[in-house]
CSV table of C-alpha atoms in Angstrom, one decimal:
chain,number,residue,atom,x,y,z
A,684,MET,CA,-4.4,-0.1,-28.8
A,685,VAL,CA,-1.8,0.4,-25.7
A,686,THR,CA,-2.8,-0.6,-22.3
A,687,ASP,CA,-2.0,2.0,-19.2
A,688,ALA,CA,0.4,-0.5,-17.8
A,689,HIS,CA,1.9,-0.8,-20.8
A,690,ALA,CA,2.3,3.0,-21.5
A,691,ALA,CA,3.6,3.8,-17.9
A,692,ALA,CA,6.0,0.7,-18.5
A,693,MET,CA,7.3,2.6,-21.7
A,694,SER,CA,7.3,6.1,-19.8
A,695,ARG,CA,9.3,4.5,-17.4
A,696,ARG,CA,12.2,3.8,-19.9
A,697,GLY,CA,12.3,6.7,-21.5
A,698,VAL,CA,9.6,6.0,-24.3
A,699,SER,CA,6.1,8.2,-24.2
A,700,LEU,CA,3.1,7.9,-26.2
A,701,LEU,CA,2.5,10.8,-28.6
A,702,ASP,CA,-0.2,12.9,-28.2
A,703,ARG,CA,-2.6,12.7,-31.6
A,704,GLU,CA,-1.9,16.6,-32.6
A,705,PRO,CA,1.6,16.2,-33.0
A,706,ALA,CA,1.8,12.9,-34.1
A,707,MET,CA,-0.9,13.6,-36.9
A,708,ALA,CA,1.5,17.0,-37.5
A,709,ALA,CA,4.4,14.6,-37.8
A,710,LEU,CA,3.2,12.3,-40.1
A,711,ARG,CA,2.0,14.9,-42.7
A,712,ALA,CA,5.3,16.5,-42.3
A,713,GLY,CA,6.5,12.8,-43.2
A,714,LEU,CA,4.4,12.4,-46.1
A,715,ASP,CA,5.1,15.8,-47.8
A,716,GLY,CA,9.0,15.0,-47.3
A,717,ASP,CA,11.1,13.2,-49.4
A,718,ASP,CA,12.9,11.2,-46.4
A,719,THR,CA,12.7,7.4,-47.5
A,720,ALA,CA,12.7,6.1,-43.9
A,721,LEU,CA,11.6,8.1,-40.9
A,722,THR,CA,10.7,7.8,-37.6
A,723,VAL,CA,9.1,10.2,-35.4
A,724,ALA,CA,9.0,9.1,-31.8
A,725,ASP,CA,8.9,11.2,-28.1
A,726,ILE,CA,12.4,9.7,-26.3
A,727,ASP,CA,13.7,10.7,-23.1
A,728,TRP,CA,17.2,10.2,-23.9
A,729,GLU,CA,18.9,10.1,-20.5
A,730,ARG,CA,16.8,7.4,-19.5
A,731,PHE,CA,16.2,5.2,-23.0
A,732,ALA,CA,20.0,5.5,-23.9
A,733,PRO,CA,22.0,4.1,-20.8
A,734,VAL,CA,19.3,1.0,-21.1
A,735,PHE,CA,19.4,0.3,-24.9
A,736,ALA,CA,23.6,0.7,-24.8
A,737,SER,CA,24.1,-1.6,-21.4
A,738,ALA,CA,24.9,-4.4,-22.9
A,739,ARG,CA,26.8,-3.5,-26.6
A,740,PRO,CA,27.6,0.1,-28.3
A,741,ARG,CA,24.5,1.3,-30.2
A,742,PRO,CA,25.6,3.0,-33.6
A,743,LEU,CA,22.0,3.7,-34.1
A,744,ILE,CA,21.7,6.4,-31.7
A,745,SER,CA,25.4,7.3,-31.0
A,746,GLU,CA,25.1,10.5,-33.1
A,747,ILE,CA,22.2,11.8,-31.8
A,748,ALA,CA,23.4,15.3,-29.8
A,749,GLU,CA,21.8,14.2,-26.4
A,750,VAL,CA,23.5,10.7,-26.6
A,751,ALA,CA,26.8,11.9,-27.4
A,752,ALA,CA,26.8,14.0,-24.5
A,753,GLN,CA,25.7,11.0,-22.2
A,754,ALA,CA,28.8,8.7,-23.8
A,755,ALA,CA,31.3,12.1,-22.9
A,756,ALA,CA,29.8,12.5,-19.2
A,757,ALA,CA,30.6,8.8,-19.2
A,758,ARG,CA,34.2,8.8,-20.7
A,759,ALA,CA,34.5,11.7,-18.0
A,760,ASP,CA,33.4,9.8,-14.8
A,761,ALA,CA,35.6,6.8,-15.8
A,762,GLU,CA,38.5,9.2,-15.9
A,763,ASP,CA,38.0,10.3,-12.8
A,764,GLY,CA,37.1,6.5,-11.3
A,765,ASP,CA,40.6,5.9,-9.9
A,766,GLN,CA,40.6,9.1,-7.7
A,767,VAL,CA,36.8,8.5,-6.6
A,768,ALA,CA,38.2,4.7,-6.1
A,769,GLY,CA,41.2,5.6,-4.0
A,770,GLU,CA,39.4,7.9,-1.8
A,771,LEU,CA,36.6,5.7,-1.0
A,772,ARG,CA,39.8,2.9,-0.5
A,773,LYS,CA,41.4,5.5,2.2
A,774,ARG,CA,38.3,6.1,3.9
A,775,LEU,CA,37.3,2.1,4.2
A,776,GLY,CA,41.1,1.6,5.6
A,777,GLU,CA,40.1,3.6,8.6
A,778,LEU,CA,37.2,1.7,9.6
A,779,SER,CA,36.8,-2.0,11.0
A,780,GLN,CA,35.1,-4.6,9.1
A,781,ALA,CA,32.0,-4.0,10.2
A,782,GLU,CA,32.2,0.1,9.5
A,783,GLN,CA,33.2,-1.0,6.1
A,784,ALA,CA,30.1,-3.3,5.7
A,785,ARG,CA,27.7,-0.5,7.3
A,786,LEU,CA,29.1,2.1,5.3
A,787,LEU,CA,29.0,0.5,2.1
A,788,VAL,CA,25.4,-0.7,2.9
A,789,ASP,CA,24.1,2.7,3.5
A,790,LEU,CA,25.8,3.8,0.0
A,791,ILE,CA,23.8,1.7,-1.8
A,792,ARG,CA,20.5,2.2,-0.1
A,793,THR,CA,20.6,6.0,-0.4
A,794,ALA,CA,21.5,5.5,-4.1
A,795,ALA,CA,18.5,3.0,-4.2
A,796,GLY,CA,16.6,5.0,-2.5
A,797,GLU,CA,16.6,7.8,-4.9
A,798,VAL,CA,16.4,5.9,-7.9
A,799,ILE,CA,13.1,4.3,-6.8
A,800,GLY,CA,11.7,7.6,-5.2
A,801,HIS,CA,12.0,7.1,-1.6
A,802,ASP,CA,12.9,10.0,0.5
A,803,SER,CA,14.8,8.0,3.1
A,804,PRO,CA,17.3,5.4,2.8
A,805,TYR,CA,16.0,3.3,5.4
A,806,ALA,CA,12.7,2.3,3.5
A,807,VAL,CA,15.3,0.1,1.3
A,808,GLU,CA,15.7,-2.7,3.6
A,809,ALA,CA,19.5,-4.4,3.5
A,810,GLY,CA,18.5,-7.9,3.2
A,811,ARG,CA,15.7,-7.4,0.6
A,812,PRO,CA,16.1,-8.4,-3.2
A,813,PHE,CA,16.4,-5.7,-5.1
A,814,ARG,CA,13.1,-7.4,-7.3
A,815,ASP,CA,11.0,-6.8,-4.4
A,816,LEU,CA,11.5,-3.5,-4.1
A,817,GLY,CA,10.5,-3.0,-7.7
A,818,PHE,CA,14.0,-3.0,-9.5
A,819,ASP,CA,13.7,-3.9,-12.9
A,820,SER,CA,16.3,-3.7,-16.0
A,821,LEU,CA,15.9,0.2,-16.3
A,822,THR,CA,16.3,1.3,-12.7
A,823,ALA,CA,18.8,-1.6,-11.8
A,824,VAL,CA,21.1,0.2,-14.9
A,825,GLU,CA,20.8,3.6,-13.1
A,826,LEU,CA,21.8,2.3,-9.5
A,827,ARG,CA,24.7,0.7,-11.2
A,828,GLY,CA,25.3,4.5,-12.8
A,829,ARG,CA,25.0,6.0,-9.7
A,830,LEU,CA,27.3,3.3,-7.8
A,831,ALA,CA,29.6,3.4,-10.2
A,832,ARG,CA,30.3,7.2,-10.2
A,833,SER,CA,29.9,7.1,-6.4
A,834,THR,CA,32.9,4.6,-6.1
A,835,GLY,CA,34.9,4.7,-9.2
A,836,LEU,CA,34.5,1.3,-10.0
A,837,SER,CA,33.6,-0.4,-13.7
A,838,LEU,CA,30.5,-2.4,-12.5
A,839,PRO,CA,29.1,-4.7,-15.4
A,840,SER,CA,25.0,-3.8,-16.0
A,841,SER,CA,23.8,-7.2,-14.3
A,842,VAL,CA,25.7,-6.1,-11.1
A,843,VAL,CA,22.1,-5.5,-8.9
A,844,PHE,CA,21.0,-9.1,-10.2
A,845,ASP,CA,24.4,-10.8,-10.0
A,846,HIS,CA,23.9,-9.4,-6.3
A,847,PRO,CA,20.5,-9.7,-5.8
A,848,THR,CA,20.4,-7.4,-2.5
A,849,PRO,CA,22.2,-4.3,-0.8
A,850,GLN,CA,23.9,-6.5,1.8
A,851,ALA,CA,25.0,-8.6,-0.8
A,852,LEU,CA,26.0,-6.0,-3.6
A,853,ALA,CA,28.1,-4.2,0.0
A,854,GLU,CA,30.0,-7.0,0.1
A,855,HIS,CA,31.3,-7.4,-3.7
A,856,LEU,CA,31.9,-3.7,-3.6
A,857,ARG,CA,34.1,-4.5,-0.5
A,858,ALA,CA,35.7,-7.2,-2.3
A,859,GLU,CA,36.4,-5.0,-5.5
A,860,LEU,CA,37.8,-1.7,-3.3
A,861,LEU,CA,40.1,-4.3,-0.9
A,862,ASP,CA,42.5,-6.7,-0.6
A,863,GLU,CA,40.5,-9.0,2.0
A,864,ALA,CA,44.0,-10.1,3.5
A,865,SER,CA,45.4,-6.5,4.4
A,866,VAL,CA,41.8,-5.1,5.6
A,867,GLU,CA,41.8,-8.3,8.0
A,868,ALA,CA,45.4,-8.0,9.4
A,869,LEU,CA,44.8,-4.1,10.0
A,870,PRO,CA,43.8,-2.0,12.8
A,871,THR,CA,42.0,1.2,12.1
A,872,LEU,CA,43.2,4.2,12.9
A,873,ALA,CA,41.0,5.3,15.6
A,874,GLU,CA,42.2,1.5,17.5
A,875,LEU,CA,45.9,2.6,16.8
A,876,ASP,CA,45.2,6.2,18.8
A,877,GLN,CA,43.2,4.7,21.8
A,878,LEU,CA,46.0,2.0,22.4
A,879,GLU,CA,48.5,5.4,22.4
A,880,GLY,CA,46.6,7.6,24.6
A,881,ALA,CA,46.2,4.4,27.2
A,882,LEU,CA,49.7,3.4,27.2
A,883,ALA,CA,50.4,7.4,27.9
A,884,LEU,CA,48.5,7.3,31.0
A,885,ARG,CA,50.8,3.9,32.1
A,886,ALA,CA,53.6,4.8,34.3
A,887,PRO,CA,56.8,4.2,32.3
A,888,ASP,CA,58.0,1.0,34.0
A,889,ASP,CA,54.5,-0.2,34.2
A,890,ILE,CA,54.9,-3.9,33.3
A,891,GLY,CA,51.8,-3.9,30.8
A,892,ARG,CA,53.4,-0.7,28.8
A,893,VAL,CA,56.7,-1.8,29.0
A,894,ARG,CA,55.5,-5.5,27.3
A,895,ILE,CA,53.7,-3.5,24.2
A,896,THR,CA,56.4,-1.3,24.0
A,897,MET,CA,58.6,-4.0,23.7
A,898,ARG,CA,56.2,-5.9,21.1
A,899,LEU,CA,55.8,-2.7,19.1
A,900,HIS,CA,59.4,-2.6,18.9
A,901,SER,CA,59.8,-5.9,17.8
A,902,LEU,CA,57.4,-5.5,15.3
A,903,LEU,CA,59.0,-2.2,13.2
A,904,GLU,CA,62.2,-4.3,13.4
A,905,ARG,CA,60.5,-6.9,12.0
A,906,LEU,CA,58.1,-4.7,8.7
A,907,GLY,CA,62.0,-2.8,8.4
A,908,ALA,CA,63.8,-6.8,7.6
A,909,ALA,CA,61.1,-7.5,5.3
A,910,GLU,CA,61.5,-4.2,3.8
A,911,GLU,CA,65.2,-4.4,3.3
A,912,ARG,CA,64.1,-7.8,1.8
A,913,ARG,CA,62.2,-6.8,-1.2
A,914,GLU,CA,64.6,-4.2,-1.9
A,915,ASP,CA,67.6,-6.4,-2.3
A,916,THR,CA,65.4,-8.8,-4.1
A,917,ALA,CA,64.3,-5.7,-6.2
A,918,GLU,CA,68.3,-5.1,-7.0
A,919,VAL,CA,69.6,-8.9,-7.4
A,920,ALA,CA,66.4,-9.3,-10.1
A,921,GLY,CA,67.4,-6.3,-11.9
A,922,ARG,CA,71.3,-7.0,-12.0
A,923,LEU,CA,70.0,-10.7,-13.2
A,924,ARG,CA,67.9,-9.1,-15.9
A,925,ALA,CA,71.0,-6.7,-17.0
A,926,ALA,CA,73.2,-9.8,-16.9
A,927,SER,CA,75.0,-10.9,-20.4
A,928,ASN,CA,74.6,-15.0,-21.2
A,929,GLN,CA,78.3,-15.4,-19.7
A,930,GLU,CA,77.7,-13.6,-16.0
A,931,LEU,CA,74.9,-15.6,-15.5
A,932,PHE,CA,77.0,-19.0,-16.3
A,933,ASP,CA,79.6,-17.7,-13.9
A,934,LEU,CA,77.1,-16.9,-11.5
A,935,ILE,CA,75.7,-20.4,-11.5
A,936,ASP,CA,79.1,-22.1,-12.0
A,937,GLN,CA,80.3,-19.8,-8.7
A,938,ASP,CA,77.3,-21.2,-6.7
A,939,LEU,CA,77.2,-24.8,-7.5
A,940,GLY,CA,81.1,-24.6,-6.2
A,941,LEU,CA,82.5,-24.7,-9.8
A,942,SER,CA,84.8,-22.0,-9.9
């Protein structure tokens, strides 16, 4: 006999025990039929299939209508992933590092709360391991799916256990979404607006305003020069790729002073 705990665990994975009368009817139909192999089961494919196929494709169930529909929806989500990730990157790019971390932690806590049935994301502590919150292989895969759809990232099925707390997982998502060096160097748009507002309140000959204005002009000149150098480098690289062997030898001779 199956224990209540075992039955509950199976149900969470999408496999429910058959009621007696439908089970006996299915058995009689199987015995009366000509099938050499028959399986009767009450499967919630929406819960069962993602976990069963999380590590690799499962041809055994791939042609079942509900499973095929899930696969088609997953492919559609993957096609939209770049757009979703781009929008999230843009949003994160306008925030400070602390604000980025807070946004991603809240996103994870909200998704995790929905998966395990909490009404509020604040019931999911940012530093508490997912296992301590009751996550198992089924709920971990479900959370992975929700986060993949909301971030546009392709996440492995083990991501929840590889990064075992919402805080650690948020740091991983941030690293996947953003280039660390560029994030550290750039001020937010709100900070630039604040600087603009502060300068507007100063007199044109205010020494602080003059110093910052000169620094900004110098910065723009350096950035413009760097952009020109990149364009020149790209042009030279293009000419080298298109050059014949003789033209390359002539260039080398010229650089060495041999011609």
